Amino acid sequence: MEPEYLYTDEDAKKLVNTGTEEEILDAIEFGPRSLATAIRYYAILDVDSLEKMKFFNTLFRMNIQQIRDNLKDDGTEPNLGETNSKRRVKKDPLALPEIMSNPIDSEPKKTRKTKALEPSEQKEQVPAE
């Protein structure tokens, strides 16, 4: 097991503030996805040096300063990973899924069953020459 799998949030915070670029890249490459998310979160909130900010900007393809400015405007913390999407069209609670469009009480389609002919009947149906 890679040691990056044992990192906690405090380790991620320490890595962002005091870790080298190689240590951060190793943690993101070999650690779980949650570690990369924590590093991104602390990079947005805690990084003060311009060099590290540029490093995280290129690493995560984001503009940390712009994100911080947006956070100051609405006063919220970043929500990394969760989406807060809402349906634009109200779903009809009485509508049935496509599979269940036929009501249970309705009669099934009647199919015509063919009767198996007995050997004596088969001979009679052959046209005579």
PDB file of N, CA and C in Angstrom, residues 36-112:
ATOM      1  N   ALA A  36      -6.573  14.200  -3.418  1.00  0.00           N
ATOM      2  CA  ALA A  36      -6.439  15.250  -4.436  1.00  0.00           C
ATOM      3  C   ALA A  36      -7.490  16.336  -4.227  1.00  0.00           C
ATOM      4  N   THR A  37      -8.700  15.947  -3.840  1.00  0.00           N
ATOM      5  CA  THR A  37      -9.752  16.923  -3.565  1.00  0.00           C
ATOM      6  C   THR A  37      -9.397  17.778  -2.356  1.00  0.00           C
ATOM      7  N   ALA A  38      -8.843  17.155  -1.312  1.00  0.00           N
ATOM      8  CA  ALA A  38      -8.439  17.911  -0.121  1.00  0.00           C
ATOM      9  C   ALA A  38      -7.295  18.867  -0.450  1.00  0.00           C
ATOM     10  N   ILE A  39      -6.353  18.430  -1.264  1.00  0.00           N
ATOM     11  CA  ILE A  39      -5.241  19.303  -1.661  1.00  0.00           C
ATOM     12  C   ILE A  39      -5.777  20.493  -2.444  1.00  0.00           C
ATOM     13  N   ARG A  40      -6.706  20.260  -3.341  1.00  0.00           N
ATOM     14  CA  ARG A  40      -7.298  21.359  -4.112  1.00  0.00           C
ATOM     15  C   ARG A  40      -8.036  22.328  -3.186  1.00  0.00           C
ATOM     16  N   TYR A  41      -8.759  21.805  -2.230  1.00  0.00           N
ATOM     17  CA  TYR A  41      -9.502  22.633  -1.281  1.00  0.00           C
ATOM     18  C   TYR A  41      -8.549  23.526  -0.487  1.00  0.00           C
ATOM     19  N   TYR A  42      -7.495  22.931   0.072  1.00  0.00           N
ATOM     20  CA  TYR A  42      -6.548  23.719   0.867  1.00  0.00           C
ATOM     21  C   TYR A  42      -5.709  24.643  -0.003  1.00  0.00           C
ATOM     22  N   ALA A  43      -5.514  24.300  -1.255  1.00  0.00           N
ATOM     23  CA  ALA A  43      -4.795  25.202  -2.160  1.00  0.00           C
ATOM     24  C   ALA A  43      -5.602  26.476  -2.376  1.00  0.00           C
ATOM     25  N   ILE A  44      -6.906  26.353  -2.438  1.00  0.00           N
ATOM     26  CA  ILE A  44      -7.758  27.533  -2.629  1.00  0.00           C
ATOM     27  C   ILE A  44      -7.778  28.391  -1.369  1.00  0.00           C
ATOM     28  N   LEU A  45      -7.865  27.768  -0.213  1.00  0.00           N
ATOM     29  CA  LEU A  45      -8.038  28.521   1.025  1.00  0.00           C
ATOM     30  C   LEU A  45      -6.734  28.982   1.664  1.00  0.00           C
ATOM     31  N   ASP A  46      -5.652  28.207   1.564  1.00  0.00           N
ATOM     32  CA  ASP A  46      -4.477  28.455   2.400  1.00  0.00           C
ATOM     33  C   ASP A  46      -3.235  28.974   1.693  1.00  0.00           C
ATOM     34  N   VAL A  47      -3.085  28.765   0.409  1.00  0.00           N
ATOM     35  CA  VAL A  47      -1.822  29.109  -0.258  1.00  0.00           C
ATOM     36  C   VAL A  47      -1.649  30.621  -0.312  1.00  0.00           C
ATOM     37  N   ASP A  48      -0.458  31.082   0.144  1.00  0.00           N
ATOM     38  CA  ASP A  48      -0.165  32.511   0.128  1.00  0.00           C
ATOM     39  C   ASP A  48       0.943  32.871  -0.853  1.00  0.00           C
ATOM     40  N   SER A  49       1.869  31.959  -1.090  1.00  0.00           N
ATOM     41  CA  SER A  49       2.995  32.303  -1.962  1.00  0.00           C
ATOM     42  C   SER A  49       2.554  32.296  -3.422  1.00  0.00           C
ATOM     43  N   LEU A  50       3.081  33.232  -4.162  1.00  0.00           N
ATOM     44  CA  LEU A  50       2.716  33.373  -5.570  1.00  0.00           C
ATOM     45  C   LEU A  50       3.213  32.184  -6.397  1.00  0.00           C
ATOM     46  N   GLU A  51       4.386  31.653  -6.037  1.00  0.00           N
ATOM     47  CA  GLU A  51       4.934  30.507  -6.775  1.00  0.00           C
ATOM     48  C   GLU A  51       4.044  29.274  -6.621  1.00  0.00           C
ATOM     49  N   LYS A  52       3.609  29.001  -5.386  1.00  0.00           N
ATOM     50  CA  LYS A  52       2.739  27.839  -5.178  1.00  0.00           C
ATOM     51  C   LYS A  52       1.379  28.067  -5.828  1.00  0.00           C
ATOM     52  N   MET A  53       0.911  29.307  -5.821  1.00  0.00           N
ATOM     53  CA  MET A  53      -0.371  29.600  -6.451  1.00  0.00           C
ATOM     54  C   MET A  53      -0.294  29.321  -7.947  1.00  0.00           C
ATOM     55  N   LYS A  54       0.795  29.712  -8.581  1.00  0.00           N
ATOM     56  CA  LYS A  54       0.983  29.427 -10.008  1.00  0.00           C
ATOM     57  C   LYS A  54       1.063  27.924 -10.247  1.00  0.00           C
ATOM     58  N   PHE A  55       1.758  27.218  -9.342  1.00  0.00           N
ATOM     59  CA  PHE A  55       1.874  25.764  -9.463  1.00  0.00           C
ATOM     60  C   PHE A  55       0.494  25.106  -9.414  1.00  0.00           C
ATOM     61  N   PHE A  56      -0.331  25.496  -8.434  1.00  0.00           N
ATOM     62  CA  PHE A  56      -1.664  24.903  -8.315  1.00  0.00           C
ATOM     63  C   PHE A  56      -2.580  25.344  -9.452  1.00  0.00           C
ATOM     64  N   ASN A  57      -2.386  26.554  -9.957  1.00  0.00           N
ATOM     65  CA  ASN A  57      -3.179  27.007 -11.107  1.00  0.00           C
ATOM     66  C   ASN A  57      -2.945  26.105 -12.309  1.00  0.00           C
ATOM     67  N   THR A  58      -1.690  25.777 -12.577  1.00  0.00           N
ATOM     68  CA  THR A  58      -1.392  24.914 -13.728  1.00  0.00           C
ATOM     69  C   THR A  58      -1.731  23.458 -13.436  1.00  0.00           C
ATOM     70  N   LEU A  59      -1.552  23.034 -12.195  1.00  0.00           N
ATOM     71  CA  LEU A  59      -1.819  21.638 -11.839  1.00  0.00           C
ATOM     72  C   LEU A  59      -3.309  21.309 -11.947  1.00  0.00           C
ATOM     73  N   PHE A  60      -4.147  22.158 -11.387  1.00  0.00           N
ATOM     74  CA  PHE A  60      -5.587  21.892 -11.369  1.00  0.00           C
ATOM     75  C   PHE A  60      -6.347  22.644 -12.451  1.00  0.00           C
ATOM     76  N   ARG A  61      -5.627  23.403 -13.272  1.00  0.00           N
ATOM     77  CA  ARG A  61      -6.240  24.189 -14.352  1.00  0.00           C
ATOM     78  C   ARG A  61      -7.363  25.080 -13.818  1.00  0.00           C
ATOM     79  N   MET A  62      -7.005  25.868 -12.826  1.00  0.00           N
ATOM     80  CA  MET A  62      -7.962  26.793 -12.229  1.00  0.00           C
ATOM     81  C   MET A  62      -7.233  28.067 -11.837  1.00  0.00           C
ATOM     82  N   ASN A  63      -7.973  29.136 -11.648  1.00  0.00           N
ATOM     83  CA  ASN A  63      -7.411  30.414 -11.240  1.00  0.00           C
ATOM     84  C   ASN A  63      -7.777  30.629  -9.776  1.00  0.00           C
ATOM     85  N   ILE A  64      -6.816  30.393  -8.879  1.00  0.00           N
ATOM     86  CA  ILE A  64      -7.087  30.452  -7.446  1.00  0.00           C
ATOM     87  C   ILE A  64      -7.536  31.845  -7.029  1.00  0.00           C
ATOM     88  N   GLN A  65      -6.885  32.872  -7.562  1.00  0.00           N
ATOM     89  CA  GLN A  65      -7.247  34.230  -7.169  1.00  0.00           C
ATOM     90  C   GLN A  65      -8.679  34.565  -7.587  1.00  0.00           C
ATOM     91  N   GLN A  66      -9.081  34.130  -8.756  1.00  0.00           N
ATOM     92  CA  GLN A  66     -10.455  34.372  -9.213  1.00  0.00           C
ATOM     93  C   GLN A  66     -11.458  33.629  -8.337  1.00  0.00           C
ATOM     94  N   ILE A  67     -11.124  32.420  -7.943  1.00  0.00           N
ATOM     95  CA  ILE A  67     -12.008  31.653  -7.062  1.00  0.00           C
ATOM     96  C   ILE A  67     -12.133  32.350  -5.717  1.00  0.00           C
ATOM     97  N   ARG A  68     -11.016  32.844  -5.186  1.00  0.00           N
ATOM     98  CA  ARG A  68     -11.061  33.566  -3.907  1.00  0.00           C
ATOM     99  C   ARG A  68     -11.908  34.834  -4.018  1.00  0.00           C
ATOM    100  N   ASP A  69     -11.780  35.544  -5.125  1.00  0.00           N
ATOM    101  CA  ASP A  69     -12.591  36.752  -5.315  1.00  0.00           C
ATOM    102  C   ASP A  69     -14.078  36.408  -5.369  1.00  0.00           C
ATOM    103  N   ASN A  70     -14.401  35.320  -6.038  1.00  0.00           N
ATOM    104  CA  ASN A  70     -15.803  34.894  -6.110  1.00  0.00           C
ATOM    105  C   ASN A  70     -16.332  34.473  -4.738  1.00  0.00           C
ATOM    106  N   LEU A  71     -15.465  33.862  -3.923  1.00  0.00           N
ATOM    107  CA  LEU A  71     -15.881  33.444  -2.588  1.00  0.00           C
ATOM    108  C   LEU A  71     -16.120  34.652  -1.691  1.00  0.00           C
ATOM    109  N   LYS A  72     -15.333  35.691  -1.866  1.00  0.00           N
ATOM    110  CA  LYS A  72     -15.528  36.898  -1.065  1.00  0.00           C
ATOM    111  C   LYS A  72     -16.860  37.548  -1.399  1.00  0.00           C
ATOM    112  N   ASP A  73     -17.284  37.456  -2.649  1.00  0.00           N
ATOM    113  CA  ASP A  73     -18.527  38.092  -3.071  1.00  0.00           C
ATOM    114  C   ASP A  73     -19.744  37.486  -2.386  1.00  0.00           C
ATOM    115  N   ASP A  74     -19.812  36.149  -2.353  1.00  0.00           N
ATOM    116  CA  ASP A  74     -21.001  35.537  -1.758  1.00  0.00           C
ATOM    117  C   ASP A  74     -20.757  34.991  -0.353  1.00  0.00           C
ATOM    118  N   GLY A  75     -19.539  35.021   0.138  1.00  0.00           N
ATOM    119  CA  GLY A  75     -19.248  34.646   1.518  1.00  0.00           C
ATOM    120  C   GLY A  75     -19.381  33.173   1.825  1.00  0.00           C
ATOM    121  N   THR A  76     -19.238  32.315   0.848  1.00  0.00           N
ATOM    122  CA  THR A  76     -19.353  30.878   1.088  1.00  0.00           C
ATOM    123  C   THR A  76     -18.005  30.206   0.887  1.00  0.00           C
ATOM    124  N   GLU A  77     -17.912  28.984   1.384  1.00  0.00           N
ATOM    125  CA  GLU A  77     -16.714  28.187   1.161  1.00  0.00           C
ATOM    126  C   GLU A  77     -16.886  27.420  -0.144  1.00  0.00           C
ATOM    127  N   PRO A  78     -15.782  27.023  -0.760  1.00  0.00           N
ATOM    128  CA  PRO A  78     -15.912  26.298  -2.024  1.00  0.00           C
ATOM    129  C   PRO A  78     -16.552  24.938  -1.819  1.00  0.00           C
ATOM    130  N   ASN A  79     -17.312  24.535  -2.797  1.00  0.00           N
ATOM    131  CA  ASN A  79     -17.958  23.236  -2.785  1.00  0.00           C
ATOM    132  C   ASN A  79     -17.337  22.424  -3.910  1.00  0.00           C
ATOM    133  N   LEU A  80     -16.305  21.661  -3.578  1.00  0.00           N
ATOM    134  CA  LEU A  80     -15.563  20.920  -4.597  1.00  0.00           C
ATOM    135  C   LEU A  80     -16.076  19.493  -4.654  1.00  0.00           C
ATOM    136  N   GLY A  81     -16.674  19.139  -5.753  1.00  0.00           N
ATOM    137  CA  GLY A  81     -17.073  17.755  -5.937  1.00  0.00           C
ATOM    138  C   GLY A  81     -18.568  17.531  -5.913  1.00  0.00           C
ATOM    139  N   GLU A  82     -19.337  18.351  -5.222  1.00  0.00           N
ATOM    140  CA  GLU A  82     -20.777  18.165  -5.186  1.00  0.00           C
ATOM    141  C   GLU A  82     -21.433  19.159  -6.133  1.00  0.00           C
ATOM    142  N   THR A  83     -22.433  18.698  -6.831  1.00  0.00           N
ATOM    143  CA  THR A  83     -23.174  19.603  -7.699  1.00  0.00           C
ATOM    144  C   THR A  83     -24.518  19.888  -7.057  1.00  0.00           C
ATOM    145  N   ASN A  84     -24.995  21.065  -7.252  1.00  0.00           N
ATOM    146  CA  ASN A  84     -26.266  21.470  -6.667  1.00  0.00           C
ATOM    147  C   ASN A  84     -27.238  21.774  -7.798  1.00  0.00           C
ATOM    148  N   SER A  85     -27.419  20.823  -8.673  1.00  0.00           N
ATOM    149  CA  SER A  85     -28.270  21.050  -9.839  1.00  0.00           C
ATOM    150  C   SER A  85     -29.726  20.753  -9.491  1.00  0.00           C
ATOM    151  N   LYS A  86     -30.606  21.530 -10.097  1.00  0.00           N
ATOM    152  CA  LYS A  86     -32.036  21.344  -9.899  1.00  0.00           C
ATOM    153  C   LYS A  86     -32.674  21.062 -11.247  1.00  0.00           C
ATOM    154  N   ARG A  87     -33.782  20.351 -11.212  1.00  0.00           N
ATOM    155  CA  ARG A  87     -34.506  20.060 -12.450  1.00  0.00           C
ATOM    156  C   ARG A  87     -35.170  21.328 -12.949  1.00  0.00           C
ATOM    157  N   ARG A  88     -35.065  21.572 -14.248  1.00  0.00           N
ATOM    158  CA  ARG A  88     -35.707  22.741 -14.825  1.00  0.00           C
ATOM    159  C   ARG A  88     -37.170  22.452 -15.161  1.00  0.00           C
ATOM    160  N   VAL A  89     -37.482  21.204 -15.406  1.00  0.00           N
ATOM    161  CA  VAL A  89     -38.845  20.807 -15.740  1.00  0.00           C
ATOM    162  C   VAL A  89     -39.374  19.992 -14.572  1.00  0.00           C
ATOM    163  N   LYS A  90     -40.565  20.370 -14.117  1.00  0.00           N
ATOM    164  CA  LYS A  90     -41.137  19.621 -13.009  1.00  0.00           C
ATOM    165  C   LYS A  90     -41.564  18.248 -13.497  1.00  0.00           C
ATOM    166  N   LYS A  91     -41.234  17.264 -12.713  1.00  0.00           N
ATOM    167  CA  LYS A  91     -41.576  15.896 -13.067  1.00  0.00           C
ATOM    168  C   LYS A  91     -42.986  15.595 -12.572  1.00  0.00           C
ATOM    169  N   ASP A  92     -43.790  15.009 -13.432  1.00  0.00           N
ATOM    170  CA  ASP A  92     -45.154  14.658 -13.076  1.00  0.00           C
ATOM    171  C   ASP A  92     -45.107  13.439 -12.161  1.00  0.00           C
ATOM    172  N   PRO A  93     -45.575  13.574 -10.905  1.00  0.00           N
ATOM    173  CA  PRO A  93     -45.475  12.438  -9.986  1.00  0.00           C
ATOM    174  C   PRO A  93     -46.386  11.280 -10.375  1.00  0.00           C
ATOM    175  N   LEU A  94     -47.406  11.547 -11.195  1.00  0.00           N
ATOM    176  CA  LEU A  94     -48.330  10.485 -11.590  1.00  0.00           C
ATOM    177  C   LEU A  94     -47.908   9.772 -12.866  1.00  0.00           C
ATOM    178  N   ALA A  95     -46.916  10.316 -13.543  1.00  0.00           N
ATOM    179  CA  ALA A  95     -46.468   9.690 -14.788  1.00  0.00           C
ATOM    180  C   ALA A  95     -45.723   8.402 -14.472  1.00  0.00           C
ATOM    181  N   LEU A  96     -46.022   7.392 -15.249  1.00  0.00           N
ATOM    182  CA  LEU A  96     -45.363   6.108 -15.069  1.00  0.00           C
ATOM    183  C   LEU A  96     -44.161   6.020 -15.992  1.00  0.00           C
ATOM    184  N   PRO A  97     -43.165   5.273 -15.595  1.00  0.00           N
ATOM    185  CA  PRO A  97     -42.041   5.072 -16.509  1.00  0.00           C
ATOM    186  C   PRO A  97     -42.500   4.392 -17.787  1.00  0.00           C
ATOM    187  N   GLU A  98     -41.715   4.482 -18.825  1.00  0.00           N
ATOM    188  CA  GLU A  98     -42.056   3.938 -20.140  1.00  0.00           C
ATOM    189  C   GLU A  98     -42.367   2.449 -20.055  1.00  0.00           C
ATOM    190  N   ILE A  99     -41.665   1.728 -19.224  1.00  0.00           N
ATOM    191  CA  ILE A  99     -41.847   0.281 -19.117  1.00  0.00           C
ATOM    192  C   ILE A  99     -43.216  -0.041 -18.524  1.00  0.00           C
ATOM    193  N   MET A 100     -43.687   0.798 -17.613  1.00  0.00           N
ATOM    194  CA  MET A 100     -44.931   0.525 -16.914  1.00  0.00           C
ATOM    195  C   MET A 100     -46.099   1.302 -17.507  1.00  0.00           C
ATOM    196  N   SER A 101     -46.051   1.661 -18.770  1.00  0.00           N
ATOM    197  CA  SER A 101     -47.103   2.489 -19.352  1.00  0.00           C
ATOM    198  C   SER A 101     -48.427   1.738 -19.481  1.00  0.00           C
ATOM    199  N   ASN A 102     -48.417   0.418 -19.552  1.00  0.00           N
ATOM    200  CA  ASN A 102     -49.659  -0.355 -19.613  1.00  0.00           C
ATOM    201  C   ASN A 102     -50.143  -0.600 -18.192  1.00  0.00           C
ATOM    202  N   PRO A 103     -51.383  -0.204 -17.890  1.00  0.00           N
ATOM    203  CA  PRO A 103     -51.896  -0.452 -16.544  1.00  0.00           C
ATOM    204  C   PRO A 103     -51.995  -1.946 -16.270  1.00  0.00           C
ATOM    205  N   ILE A 104     -51.924  -2.295 -15.037  1.00  0.00           N
ATOM    206  CA  ILE A 104     -51.962  -3.708 -14.644  1.00  0.00           C
ATOM    207  C   ILE A 104     -53.345  -4.298 -14.906  1.00  0.00           C
ATOM    208  N   ASP A 105     -54.403  -3.485 -14.738  1.00  0.00           N
ATOM    209  CA  ASP A 105     -55.765  -3.989 -14.887  1.00  0.00           C
ATOM    210  C   ASP A 105     -56.159  -4.244 -16.336  1.00  0.00           C
ATOM    211  N   SER A 106     -55.446  -3.695 -17.279  1.00  0.00           N
ATOM    212  CA  SER A 106     -55.832  -3.880 -18.677  1.00  0.00           C
ATOM    213  C   SER A 106     -55.562  -5.315 -19.108  1.00  0.00           C
ATOM    214  N   GLU A 107     -56.353  -5.752 -20.057  1.00  0.00           N
ATOM    215  CA  GLU A 107     -56.194  -7.114 -20.549  1.00  0.00           C
ATOM    216  C   GLU A 107     -55.016  -7.173 -21.507  1.00  0.00           C
ATOM    217  N   PRO A 108     -54.271  -8.248 -21.460  1.00  0.00           N
ATOM    218  CA  PRO A 108     -53.155  -8.370 -22.402  1.00  0.00           C
ATOM    219  C   PRO A 108     -53.675  -8.572 -23.816  1.00  0.00           C
ATOM    220  N   LYS A 109     -52.852  -8.290 -24.777  1.00  0.00           N
ATOM    221  CA  LYS A 109     -53.236  -8.494 -26.170  1.00  0.00           C
ATOM    222  C   LYS A 109     -53.483  -9.976 -26.402  1.00  0.00           C
ATOM    223  N   LYS A 110     -54.573 -10.243 -27.104  1.00  0.00           N
ATOM    224  CA  LYS A 110     -54.886 -11.638 -27.395  1.00  0.00           C
ATOM    225  C   LYS A 110     -54.143 -12.047 -28.650  1.00  0.00           C
ATOM    226  N   THR A 111     -53.463 -13.134 -28.539  1.00  0.00           N
ATOM    227  CA  THR A 111     -52.756 -13.659 -29.703  1.00  0.00           C
ATOM    228  C   THR A 111     -53.480 -14.904 -30.168  1.00  0.00           C
ATOM    229  N   ARG A 112     -53.496 -15.096 -31.445  1.00  0.00           N
ATOM    230  CA  ARG A 112     -54.174 -16.245 -32.016  1.00  0.00           C
ATOM    231  C   ARG A 112     -53.256 -17.450 -31.897  1.00  0.00           C
TER     232      ARG A 112
END
